Short mmCIF file of C-alpha atoms in Angstrom, two decimals:
data_model
loop_
_atom_site.label_atom_id
_atom_site.label_comp_id
_atom_site.label_asym_id
_atom_site.label_seq_id
_atom_site.Cartn_x
_atom_site.Cartn_y
_atom_site.Cartn_z
CA MET A 1 60.62 64.52 -149.64
CA LYS A 2 62.30 61.11 -149.48
CA ASN A 3 63.32 61.72 -145.82
CA LYS A 4 59.80 62.80 -144.93
CA LYS A 5 58.44 59.53 -146.35
CA LYS A 6 60.95 57.56 -144.35
CA ILE A 7 60.05 59.39 -141.13
CA ILE A 8 56.36 58.68 -141.71
CA THR A 9 57.12 55.00 -142.38
CA VAL A 10 59.16 54.73 -139.18
CA VAL A 11 56.53 56.53 -137.09
CA VAL A 12 53.75 54.30 -138.44
CA ALA A 13 55.87 51.20 -137.80
CA VAL A 14 56.65 52.29 -134.24
CA ILE A 15 52.96 52.97 -133.57
CA CYS A 16 52.10 49.50 -134.94
CA VAL A 17 54.67 47.83 -132.72
CA ALA A 18 53.53 49.82 -129.69
CA LEU A 19 49.88 48.89 -130.34
CA LEU A 20 50.81 45.26 -130.83
CA ALA A 21 52.81 45.20 -127.61
CA ALA A 22 50.03 46.98 -125.70
CA LEU A 23 47.48 44.49 -127.03
CA TYR A 24 49.70 41.60 -126.06
CA PHE A 25 50.30 42.85 -122.52
CA TRP A 26 46.62 43.76 -122.05
CA ASN A 27 45.63 40.23 -123.02
CA TYR A 28 48.50 38.70 -120.99
CA ASN A 29 47.37 40.64 -117.95
CA ARG A 30 43.76 39.49 -118.37
CA GLU A 31 44.76 35.85 -118.81
CA LYS A 32 47.41 35.80 -116.09
CA ARG A 33 46.32 33.81 -113.07
CA TYR A 34 45.90 35.60 -109.76
CA ASP A 35 48.16 34.59 -106.88
CA CYS A 36 47.16 31.09 -105.82
CA SER A 37 47.21 29.34 -102.46
CA GLU A 38 46.79 25.58 -102.48
CA LYS A 39 46.47 22.95 -99.82
CA SER A 40 45.40 19.30 -99.61
CA THR A 41 44.33 17.93 -96.26
CA VAL A 42 42.37 15.02 -94.82
CA ALA A 43 38.92 15.89 -93.46
CA MET A 44 35.54 14.14 -93.39
CA GLY A 45 37.48 10.92 -93.93
CA THR A 46 38.61 12.03 -97.39
CA ILE A 47 40.89 14.40 -99.29
CA VAL A 48 40.04 18.08 -99.26
CA SER A 49 41.88 20.07 -101.94
CA GLN A 50 41.64 23.85 -101.92
CA LYS A 51 42.85 26.23 -104.62
CA LEU A 52 42.13 29.83 -103.74
CA TYR A 53 42.99 32.72 -106.05
CA GLY A 54 43.57 36.36 -105.19
CA GLU A 55 45.87 38.38 -103.03
CA GLY A 56 45.98 37.19 -99.44
CA SER A 57 44.07 33.99 -100.24
CA ALA A 58 46.40 31.91 -98.03
CA LYS A 59 44.77 33.23 -94.86
CA HIS A 60 41.42 31.75 -95.89
CA ILE A 61 42.63 28.16 -96.27
CA GLU A 62 42.72 27.41 -92.55
CA LYS A 63 39.33 29.06 -92.02
CA ILE A 64 37.80 26.87 -94.70
CA SER A 65 39.39 23.77 -93.13
CA THR A 66 37.83 24.80 -89.81
CA LEU A 67 34.42 25.16 -91.49
CA ILE A 68 34.65 21.64 -92.90
CA ASN A 69 35.70 20.11 -89.60
CA ALA A 70 32.94 21.96 -87.73
CA LEU A 71 30.35 20.53 -90.12
CA ASP A 72 31.80 17.04 -89.82
CA ASP A 73 31.65 17.31 -86.03
CA GLU A 74 27.94 18.02 -86.33
CA ILE A 75 26.77 15.59 -89.01
CA SER A 76 29.07 12.56 -88.85
CA TRP A 77 27.27 9.55 -87.33
CA ARG A 78 30.71 8.14 -86.49
CA GLU A 79 31.48 11.05 -84.15
CA PRO A 80 29.76 10.07 -80.83
CA SER A 81 29.15 13.66 -79.76
CA SER A 82 27.76 14.84 -83.12
CA ALA A 83 24.17 16.01 -83.47
CA VAL A 84 23.44 13.16 -85.89
CA ALA A 85 24.91 10.52 -83.55
CA GLU A 86 22.76 11.83 -80.73
CA ILE A 87 19.66 11.88 -82.93
CA ASN A 88 20.43 8.27 -83.87
CA GLU A 89 20.54 7.47 -80.15
CA GLY A 90 16.93 8.59 -79.86
CA LYS A 91 17.40 12.16 -78.65
CA THR A 92 15.69 15.24 -80.03
CA ILE A 93 18.43 17.64 -81.04
CA LYS A 94 18.20 21.30 -81.97
CA SER A 95 20.46 21.94 -84.96
CA LYS A 96 19.73 24.40 -87.75
CA GLN A 97 22.47 22.85 -89.84
CA VAL A 98 21.08 19.32 -89.58
CA ALA A 99 17.48 20.49 -90.04
CA ASP A 100 18.38 22.45 -93.19
CA ILE A 101 20.27 19.50 -94.69
CA LEU A 102 17.46 17.08 -93.87
CA ASN A 103 14.78 19.34 -95.35
CA LYS A 104 16.66 19.45 -98.66
CA CYS A 105 17.26 15.68 -98.58
CA LEU A 106 13.61 14.95 -97.82
CA ASP A 107 12.58 16.99 -100.82
CA VAL A 108 14.82 14.91 -103.10
CA THR A 109 13.65 11.68 -101.43
CA ASN A 110 10.04 12.55 -102.21
CA GLU A 111 10.86 13.48 -105.81
CA CYS A 112 12.88 10.33 -106.56
CA GLY A 113 10.43 7.79 -105.14
CA GLY A 114 12.52 7.07 -102.06
CA VAL A 115 15.55 5.46 -103.73
CA PHE A 116 17.74 8.10 -102.09
CA ASP A 117 17.02 8.32 -98.39
CA VAL A 118 19.23 9.48 -95.52
CA THR A 119 17.45 7.14 -93.08
CA ILE A 120 19.43 4.33 -94.71
CA GLY A 121 22.01 4.21 -91.89
CA GLY A 122 20.96 0.76 -90.67
CA ILE A 123 21.43 -0.69 -94.16
CA THR A 124 24.80 0.95 -94.89
CA ARG A 125 26.10 -0.38 -91.58
CA LEU A 126 25.03 -3.91 -92.51
CA TRP A 127 27.02 -3.73 -95.75
CA SER A 128 29.92 -1.66 -94.29
CA ILE A 129 31.33 -1.29 -97.80
CA GLY A 130 34.88 0.02 -97.81
CA GLU A 131 35.51 -1.15 -94.27
CA ASP A 132 37.19 -4.27 -92.90
CA SER A 133 33.81 -5.70 -91.92
CA GLN A 134 32.25 -5.38 -95.42
CA ARG A 135 30.03 -8.31 -96.40
CA VAL A 136 26.87 -9.32 -98.24
CA PRO A 137 24.14 -9.32 -95.56
CA ASP A 138 21.44 -12.00 -95.38
CA GLU A 139 18.11 -11.16 -97.00
CA ASP A 140 16.40 -11.34 -93.61
CA GLU A 141 18.79 -8.78 -92.17
CA ILE A 142 18.09 -6.39 -95.04
CA GLU A 143 14.30 -6.88 -94.76
CA LYS A 144 14.45 -6.10 -91.06
CA ALA A 145 16.68 -3.05 -91.54
CA LEU A 146 14.38 -1.72 -94.28
CA GLU A 147 11.58 -1.43 -91.70
CA ASN A 148 13.48 1.52 -90.22
CA VAL A 149 14.04 3.31 -93.55
CA GLY A 150 11.69 6.00 -94.85
CA SER A 151 11.28 9.76 -94.83
CA GLU A 152 8.31 9.43 -92.47
CA LYS A 153 10.77 8.23 -89.80
CA ILE A 154 12.18 11.76 -89.51
CA SER A 155 10.43 14.47 -87.55
CA ILE A 156 11.52 18.08 -87.90
CA SER A 157 9.95 20.87 -85.91
CA GLY A 158 11.69 24.16 -86.55
CA ASN A 159 15.30 23.23 -85.91
CA ASN A 160 14.46 20.30 -83.62
CA VAL A 161 15.20 16.94 -85.22
CA ALA A 162 14.37 13.42 -84.09
CA VAL A 163 13.98 10.00 -85.70
CA SER A 164 11.81 6.99 -84.91
CA GLU A 165 13.28 4.33 -82.67
CA GLY A 166 15.66 2.10 -84.61
CA THR A 167 16.13 4.54 -87.49
CA LYS A 168 19.68 5.63 -88.19
CA LEU A 169 20.55 8.74 -90.19
CA ASP A 170 23.54 8.57 -92.52
CA LEU A 171 24.38 11.88 -94.20
CA GLY A 172 27.45 10.42 -95.92
CA ALA A 173 25.89 10.86 -99.36
CA VAL A 174 25.42 14.62 -98.91
CA GLY A 175 27.94 15.68 -96.27
CA LYS A 176 30.62 16.68 -98.77
CA GLY A 177 28.14 18.70 -100.80
CA ALA A 178 26.90 20.38 -97.62
CA ALA A 179 30.51 21.33 -96.85
CA CYS A 180 30.79 22.82 -100.35
CA ASP A 181 27.65 24.90 -99.70
CA ASN A 182 29.13 26.26 -96.46
CA ILE A 183 32.42 27.06 -98.22
CA MET A 184 30.58 28.87 -101.03
CA THR A 185 28.78 31.07 -98.49
CA TYR A 186 32.14 31.88 -96.91
CA LEU A 187 33.81 32.62 -100.27
CA LYS A 188 31.05 34.97 -101.36
CA ALA A 189 31.56 37.06 -98.22
CA SER A 190 35.36 37.13 -98.68
CA ASP A 191 37.75 39.02 -100.96
CA ILE A 192 38.78 35.86 -102.79
CA LYS A 193 38.64 36.27 -106.57
CA GLY A 194 38.18 32.62 -107.46
CA ALA A 195 38.32 29.15 -105.97
CA VAL A 196 37.95 25.49 -106.77
CA VAL A 197 37.58 23.18 -103.81
CA SER A 198 37.19 19.43 -103.80
CA VAL A 199 35.76 17.74 -100.73
CA GLY A 200 36.31 14.08 -101.54
CA GLY A 201 35.50 14.68 -105.22
CA SER A 202 32.46 16.92 -104.62
CA ILE A 203 33.47 20.19 -106.25
CA LEU A 204 32.62 23.83 -105.85
CA ALA A 205 33.70 26.36 -108.44
CA TYR A 206 33.58 30.06 -107.62
CA GLY A 207 34.64 33.21 -109.49
CA SER A 208 37.62 32.86 -111.78
CA TYR A 209 41.39 32.52 -111.65
CA ASN A 210 41.97 35.57 -113.88
CA LYS A 211 40.59 38.98 -114.86
CA LYS A 212 39.29 37.59 -118.14
CA GLY A 213 36.89 35.38 -116.18
CA ASP A 214 37.99 32.10 -117.77
CA LYS A 215 36.00 29.04 -116.79
CA TRP A 216 37.32 26.32 -114.53
CA LYS A 217 38.30 23.01 -116.11
CA ILE A 218 36.89 20.17 -114.03
CA ALA A 219 37.97 16.69 -115.07
CA VAL A 220 35.60 13.76 -114.56
CA LYS A 221 37.38 10.63 -113.40
CA HIS A 222 37.16 7.71 -115.81
CA PRO A 223 35.16 4.98 -114.05
CA ARG A 224 37.34 2.15 -115.34
CA ASN A 225 40.73 3.65 -116.19
CA ASP A 226 42.79 5.51 -113.61
CA ASN A 227 45.16 6.73 -116.31
CA GLU A 228 42.69 8.88 -118.18
CA TYR A 229 39.82 11.26 -117.60
CA LEU A 230 36.35 10.69 -118.96
CA GLY A 231 36.27 14.32 -120.13
CA ILE A 232 36.48 17.92 -119.00
CA ILE A 233 33.62 20.11 -117.78
CA SER A 234 34.04 23.88 -118.26
CA LEU A 235 32.19 25.72 -115.54
CA SER A 236 32.09 29.31 -114.32
CA GLU A 237 30.39 28.77 -111.01
CA GLY A 238 28.46 25.96 -109.38
CA PHE A 239 28.72 22.52 -107.86
CA VAL A 240 29.72 19.19 -109.35
CA SER A 241 29.29 15.76 -107.76
CA THR A 242 30.00 12.29 -109.04
CA SER A 243 28.63 8.96 -107.86
CA GLY A 244 30.38 5.89 -109.19
CA ASP A 245 30.60 2.19 -108.51
CA TYR A 246 34.42 2.35 -108.46
CA GLU A 247 35.24 4.32 -105.33
CA ARG A 248 34.13 1.91 -102.62
CA TYR A 249 33.22 -1.64 -103.53
CA PHE A 250 34.14 -5.27 -103.11
CA ILE A 251 33.79 -8.22 -105.42
CA LYS A 252 32.32 -11.50 -104.21
CA ASP A 253 31.68 -14.52 -106.44
CA GLY A 254 32.44 -12.35 -109.46
CA LYS A 255 29.81 -9.74 -108.56
CA ARG A 256 30.68 -6.13 -107.75
CA TYR A 257 29.01 -4.76 -104.60
CA HIS A 258 29.40 -0.98 -104.49
CA HIS A 259 28.41 1.55 -101.85
CA ILE A 260 25.47 3.24 -103.59
CA ILE A 261 22.50 1.48 -102.02
CA ASP A 262 18.93 1.72 -103.29
CA ALA A 263 16.98 2.65 -100.14
CA THR A 264 13.86 0.88 -101.44
CA SER A 265 15.57 -2.50 -101.88
CA GLY A 266 18.51 -2.35 -99.49
CA TYR A 267 20.88 -3.56 -102.24
CA PRO A 268 23.50 -1.76 -104.36
CA ALA A 269 21.85 -0.06 -107.33
CA ASP A 270 21.94 -2.06 -110.54
CA GLU A 271 20.42 0.03 -113.32
CA GLY A 272 23.39 -0.39 -115.66
CA VAL A 273 24.95 2.94 -114.69
CA ILE A 274 28.54 2.97 -113.44
CA SER A 275 29.04 6.71 -113.03
CA VAL A 276 26.87 9.83 -112.83
CA THR A 277 28.18 13.38 -112.59
CA VAL A 278 25.69 16.12 -111.72
CA VAL A 279 26.15 19.87 -112.13
CA CYS A 280 23.79 22.26 -110.34
CA ASP A 281 23.67 25.32 -108.11
CA SER A 282 23.72 23.58 -104.72
CA GLY A 283 26.28 21.28 -103.16
CA ILE A 284 23.77 19.21 -101.18
CA LEU A 285 21.54 18.85 -104.23
CA SER A 286 24.37 17.89 -106.57
CA ASP A 287 25.42 15.19 -104.09
CA ALA A 288 21.87 13.94 -103.50
CA LEU A 289 20.98 14.02 -107.20
CA SER A 290 24.11 12.15 -108.30
CA THR A 291 23.19 9.36 -105.87
CA ALA A 292 19.51 9.34 -106.88
CA CYS A 293 20.32 9.43 -110.62
CA PHE A 294 22.82 6.60 -110.24
CA ILE A 295 20.11 4.46 -108.64
CA LEU A 296 17.31 5.47 -111.04
CA GLY A 297 19.26 5.21 -114.29
CA GLU A 298 19.19 7.79 -117.06
CA GLU A 299 15.61 7.58 -118.30
CA LYS A 300 13.96 7.82 -114.90
CA SER A 301 16.35 10.61 -113.87
CA ARG A 302 15.38 13.10 -116.57
CA ALA A 303 12.33 14.50 -114.77
CA LEU A 304 14.26 14.70 -111.50
CA LEU A 305 17.10 16.65 -113.11
CA GLU A 306 14.63 18.98 -114.79
CA LYS A 307 12.84 19.62 -111.51
CA TYR A 308 16.08 20.89 -109.92
CA ASP A 309 17.38 22.59 -113.08
CA ALA A 310 20.39 20.27 -112.94
CA SER A 311 22.43 18.57 -115.66
CA ALA A 312 24.17 15.21 -115.65
CA ILE A 313 26.65 12.97 -117.42
CA PHE A 314 25.75 9.28 -117.36
CA VAL A 315 28.18 6.46 -118.10
CA ASP A 316 26.77 2.97 -118.58
CA SER A 317 28.48 -0.38 -118.10
CA GLU A 318 29.58 -0.37 -121.76
CA LEU A 319 31.19 3.03 -121.19
CA ASN A 320 28.62 4.87 -123.33
CA ILE A 321 28.45 8.50 -122.30
CA SER A 322 25.17 10.43 -122.28
CA VAL A 323 24.80 14.09 -121.38
CA VAL A 324 21.43 15.28 -120.07
CA GLY A 325 20.89 19.03 -119.85
CA ASP A 326 23.20 21.93 -120.47
CA ILE A 327 26.80 21.05 -119.61
CA ASP A 328 29.89 22.33 -121.40
CA PHE A 329 31.52 18.89 -121.52
CA GLU A 330 34.36 17.84 -123.82
CA TYR A 331 35.16 14.15 -124.16
CA MET B 1 54.46 52.84 -164.72
CA SER B 2 53.39 49.36 -163.57
CA ILE B 3 52.19 48.71 -160.00
CA ASP B 4 55.23 46.49 -159.28
CA LYS B 5 57.58 49.21 -160.40
CA GLY B 6 55.72 51.79 -158.28
CA LEU B 7 55.95 49.61 -155.15
CA LYS B 8 59.59 48.81 -155.78
CA SER B 9 60.42 52.47 -155.97
CA ARG B 10 58.64 53.19 -152.66
CA ILE B 11 59.87 50.22 -150.52
CA THR B 12 63.44 50.73 -149.43
CA LYS B 13 65.84 48.32 -147.71
CA GLY B 14 65.14 50.12 -144.46
CA ASP B 15 61.41 49.43 -144.81
CA ILE B 16 62.11 45.74 -145.41
CA LEU B 17 64.34 45.60 -142.32
CA LEU B 18 61.59 47.28 -140.31
CA ILE B 19 58.99 44.74 -141.48
CA ILE B 20 61.36 41.87 -140.60
CA GLY B 21 61.85 43.47 -137.17
CA ILE B 22 58.10 43.63 -136.57
CA VAL B 23 57.65 40.02 -137.65
CA ILE B 24 60.47 38.86 -135.32
CA LEU B 25 59.06 40.86 -132.40
CA THR B 26 55.54 39.47 -132.96
CA ALA B 27 56.84 35.92 -133.24
CA THR B 28 58.88 36.35 -130.05
CA LEU B 29 55.84 37.58 -128.14
CA PHE B 30 53.75 34.62 -129.31
CA ILE B 31 56.47 32.07 -128.59
CA TYR B 32 56.94 33.61 -125.14
CA SER B 33 53.24 33.41 -124.36
CA PHE B 34 52.93 29.74 -125.31
CA SER B 35 56.32 28.55 -124.12
CA GLY B 36 57.07 26.35 -121.13
CA SER B 37 56.89 22.58 -120.85
CA ASP B 38 54.30 20.87 -118.71
CA THR B 39 56.28 19.88 -115.65
CA LEU B 40 54.58 17.83 -112.99
CA LYS B 41 55.33 18.16 -109.34
CA ALA B 42 54.25 16.02 -106.44
CA GLN B 43 53.12 17.83 -103.33
CA ILE B 44 53.15 15.62 -100.24
CA TYR B 45 51.27 16.56 -97.08
CA LEU B 46 51.40 15.04 -93.62
CA ASP B 47 48.63 16.01 -91.22
CA GLY B 48 47.75 19.05 -93.32
CA GLU B 49 51.27 20.37 -93.62
CA SER B 50 53.25 20.30 -96.86
CA VAL B 51 56.34 18.20 -96.12
CA LYS B 52 57.75 17.64 -99.61
CA GLU B 53 57.45 19.17 -103.06
CA ILE B 54 59.14 17.12 -105.76
CA ASP B 55 59.62 18.21 -109.37
CA LEU B 56 59.08 14.86 -111.09
CA SER B 57 60.84 15.98 -114.26
CA GLU B 58 64.06 16.13 -112.23
CA VAL B 59 63.75 12.55 -110.97
CA LYS B 60 66.24 10.50 -112.96
CA ASP B 61 66.33 7.33 -110.84
CA SER B 62 63.29 6.27 -108.87
CA TYR B 63 63.56 6.31 -105.07
CA THR B 64 61.41 5.84 -102.01
CA VAL B 65 60.56 8.25 -99.23
CA ILE B 66 58.92 7.63 -95.87
CA VAL B 67 56.20 10.09 -94.90
CA GLY B 68 54.54 9.35 -91.58
CA GLN B 69 53.76 5.64 -91.68
CA CYS B 70 53.65 5.49 -95.49
CA GLU B 71 56.34 4.51 -97.97
CA LEU B 72 56.10 6.33 -101.31
CA LEU B 73 57.82 5.46 -104.57
CA ILE B 74 58.88 8.57 -106.47
CA GLU B 75 59.36 8.12 -110.21
CA ASN B 76 59.79 10.39 -113.18
CA ASP B 77 56.18 9.82 -114.25
CA GLY B 78 54.36 9.62 -110.94
CA VAL B 79 54.11 8.69 -107.29
CA THR B 80 52.90 5.39 -105.78
CA PHE B 81 51.97 4.44 -102.23
CA LEU B 82 54.17 1.34 -101.81
CA SER B 83 53.06 0.51 -98.30
CA SER B 84 51.17 1.97 -95.37
CA LYS B 85 50.42 0.92 -91.83
CA CYS B 86 46.70 1.39 -92.39
CA SER B 87 44.10 -1.35 -92.36
CA ASP B 88 42.28 -0.92 -95.69
CA LYS B 89 45.34 -0.22 -97.92
CA LEU B 90 43.16 1.82 -100.27
CA CYS B 91 46.11 4.13 -100.85
CA VAL B 92 48.30 1.23 -101.97
CA LYS B 93 45.56 -0.21 -104.19
CA ARG B 94 45.18 3.15 -105.98
CA GLY B 95 48.39 2.61 -107.98
CA LYS B 96 50.52 5.32 -109.53
CA LEU B 97 49.37 8.96 -109.53
CA THR B 98 50.47 10.32 -112.87
CA LYS B 99 48.30 13.25 -113.95
CA LYS B 100 47.75 16.78 -112.75
CA GLY B 101 44.79 16.73 -110.41
CA ASP B 102 45.44 13.16 -109.29
CA ALA B 103 45.39 12.92 -105.51
CA MET B 104 45.32 10.11 -103.01
CA ALA B 105 45.20 10.12 -99.26
CA CYS B 106 46.03 7.53 -96.71
CA VAL B 107 43.24 8.79 -94.47
CA PRO B 108 44.26 6.91 -91.28
CA GLN B 109 47.86 8.15 -91.58
CA LYS B 110 46.82 11.63 -92.79
CA VAL B 111 49.24 11.49 -95.72
CA VAL B 112 48.11 13.15 -98.95
CA VAL B 113 49.90 13.04 -102.32
CA SER B 114 48.72 15.55 -104.89
CA ILE B 115 50.05 15.89 -108.45
CA LYS B 116 50.24 19.46 -109.68
CA SER B 117 51.41 21.42 -112.69
CA THR B 118 51.72 25.04 -113.66
CA LYS B 119 51.56 24.74 -117.43
CA GLY B 120 49.56 22.99 -120.10
CA LYS B 121 45.87 22.42 -120.72
CA GLN B 122 45.36 20.26 -117.67
CA PRO B 123 42.25 20.47 -115.50
CA ASP B 124 42.04 22.60 -112.38
CA ILE B 125 40.45 19.85 -110.29
CA VAL B 126 38.94 16.35 -110.61
CA THR B 127 35.51 15.06 -109.61
CA TYR B 128 35.21 11.39 -108.65
#
């Protein structure tokens, strides 16, 4: 009788241990990260960081780099043979890629009252912020350059694109987001389980790094302190873009001149915002909206964000943080 | 017969040893799953190719390395672009890269430094 009791106790104990171990390994297996391939390269004049998860993900890294370079070759105004450079020279160019990007940009331009406008090329070249030739242009120069800015300066017929004489396209504000869109299309057609890619700080998040489907942790850079993050966004899938006054700027006579120019005034935006991070379901839109929201300021941005079902994190000059919309953001 | 007495008569030394064994095994599994210190490594790329991977926790004395046309200072807590033959010097102005997810490129020289980690609650990527 006593031995029987002991046997039962041992059997129950062994079953408990086995169940515990099975539970542990089941959970461990679900939380374990898939094989990861990583690479950081320079493309589009910035850092491109890829983290791809899943077996055989390494083979996709070069293909994604090729996609980014192909887009840059088509939309960079600095590349003399690009479609955009040729459009800026007065030619009518057939390009589905450029037409698609412009159609999305024009939609945002109309919704934001023209503060974001890709016909701003003449103005950005006057300021040349971040380059050796950066300077504060004369008022007259800005007034003259503004004459060539406006969505009505673009004509799109099917995939044929042209601009009015003197107008210069600059897709710099949305090029990285457009690259993220192209990469997302590629990823969805591939066998990759999950990926986070940064094209100069514009982020795409796809799938997950484990079977459990854990969310990606996307840190937002602190606009005034390189040694800490502003906070962490948890995101399953989507696009994240940040516009800040800290990436490219110069200071003259104690005033900071940053690269985010209000297309209606020709001057760097000054609505008291120093950083805006937008989360939405399109790379081009997240890029365009982060620029537009930076220029408009929080209050005027609310309707715009709602229109595109986007969310945003605003940081003002006193480092107050305000979250608009539905973002899982810890700070 | 009191409850205490009844339990005492049923629980043997062997049972107690078994319970201790289960507790130790459980604790070991938990410690194993959360173990591992957060070691940072610096991955350095030149023209898209990884040319150096440095475990920063193993750096006792700081030293410099030349990658392409850039001079990098490697320290226990981060990596700094000391100099570069580029015109804007944005890479030098960036200062020390210290956290997982930090990355800086000298775009003209095609040198990228990226700080990475395999453990800890650090982010997967950084938006800026």
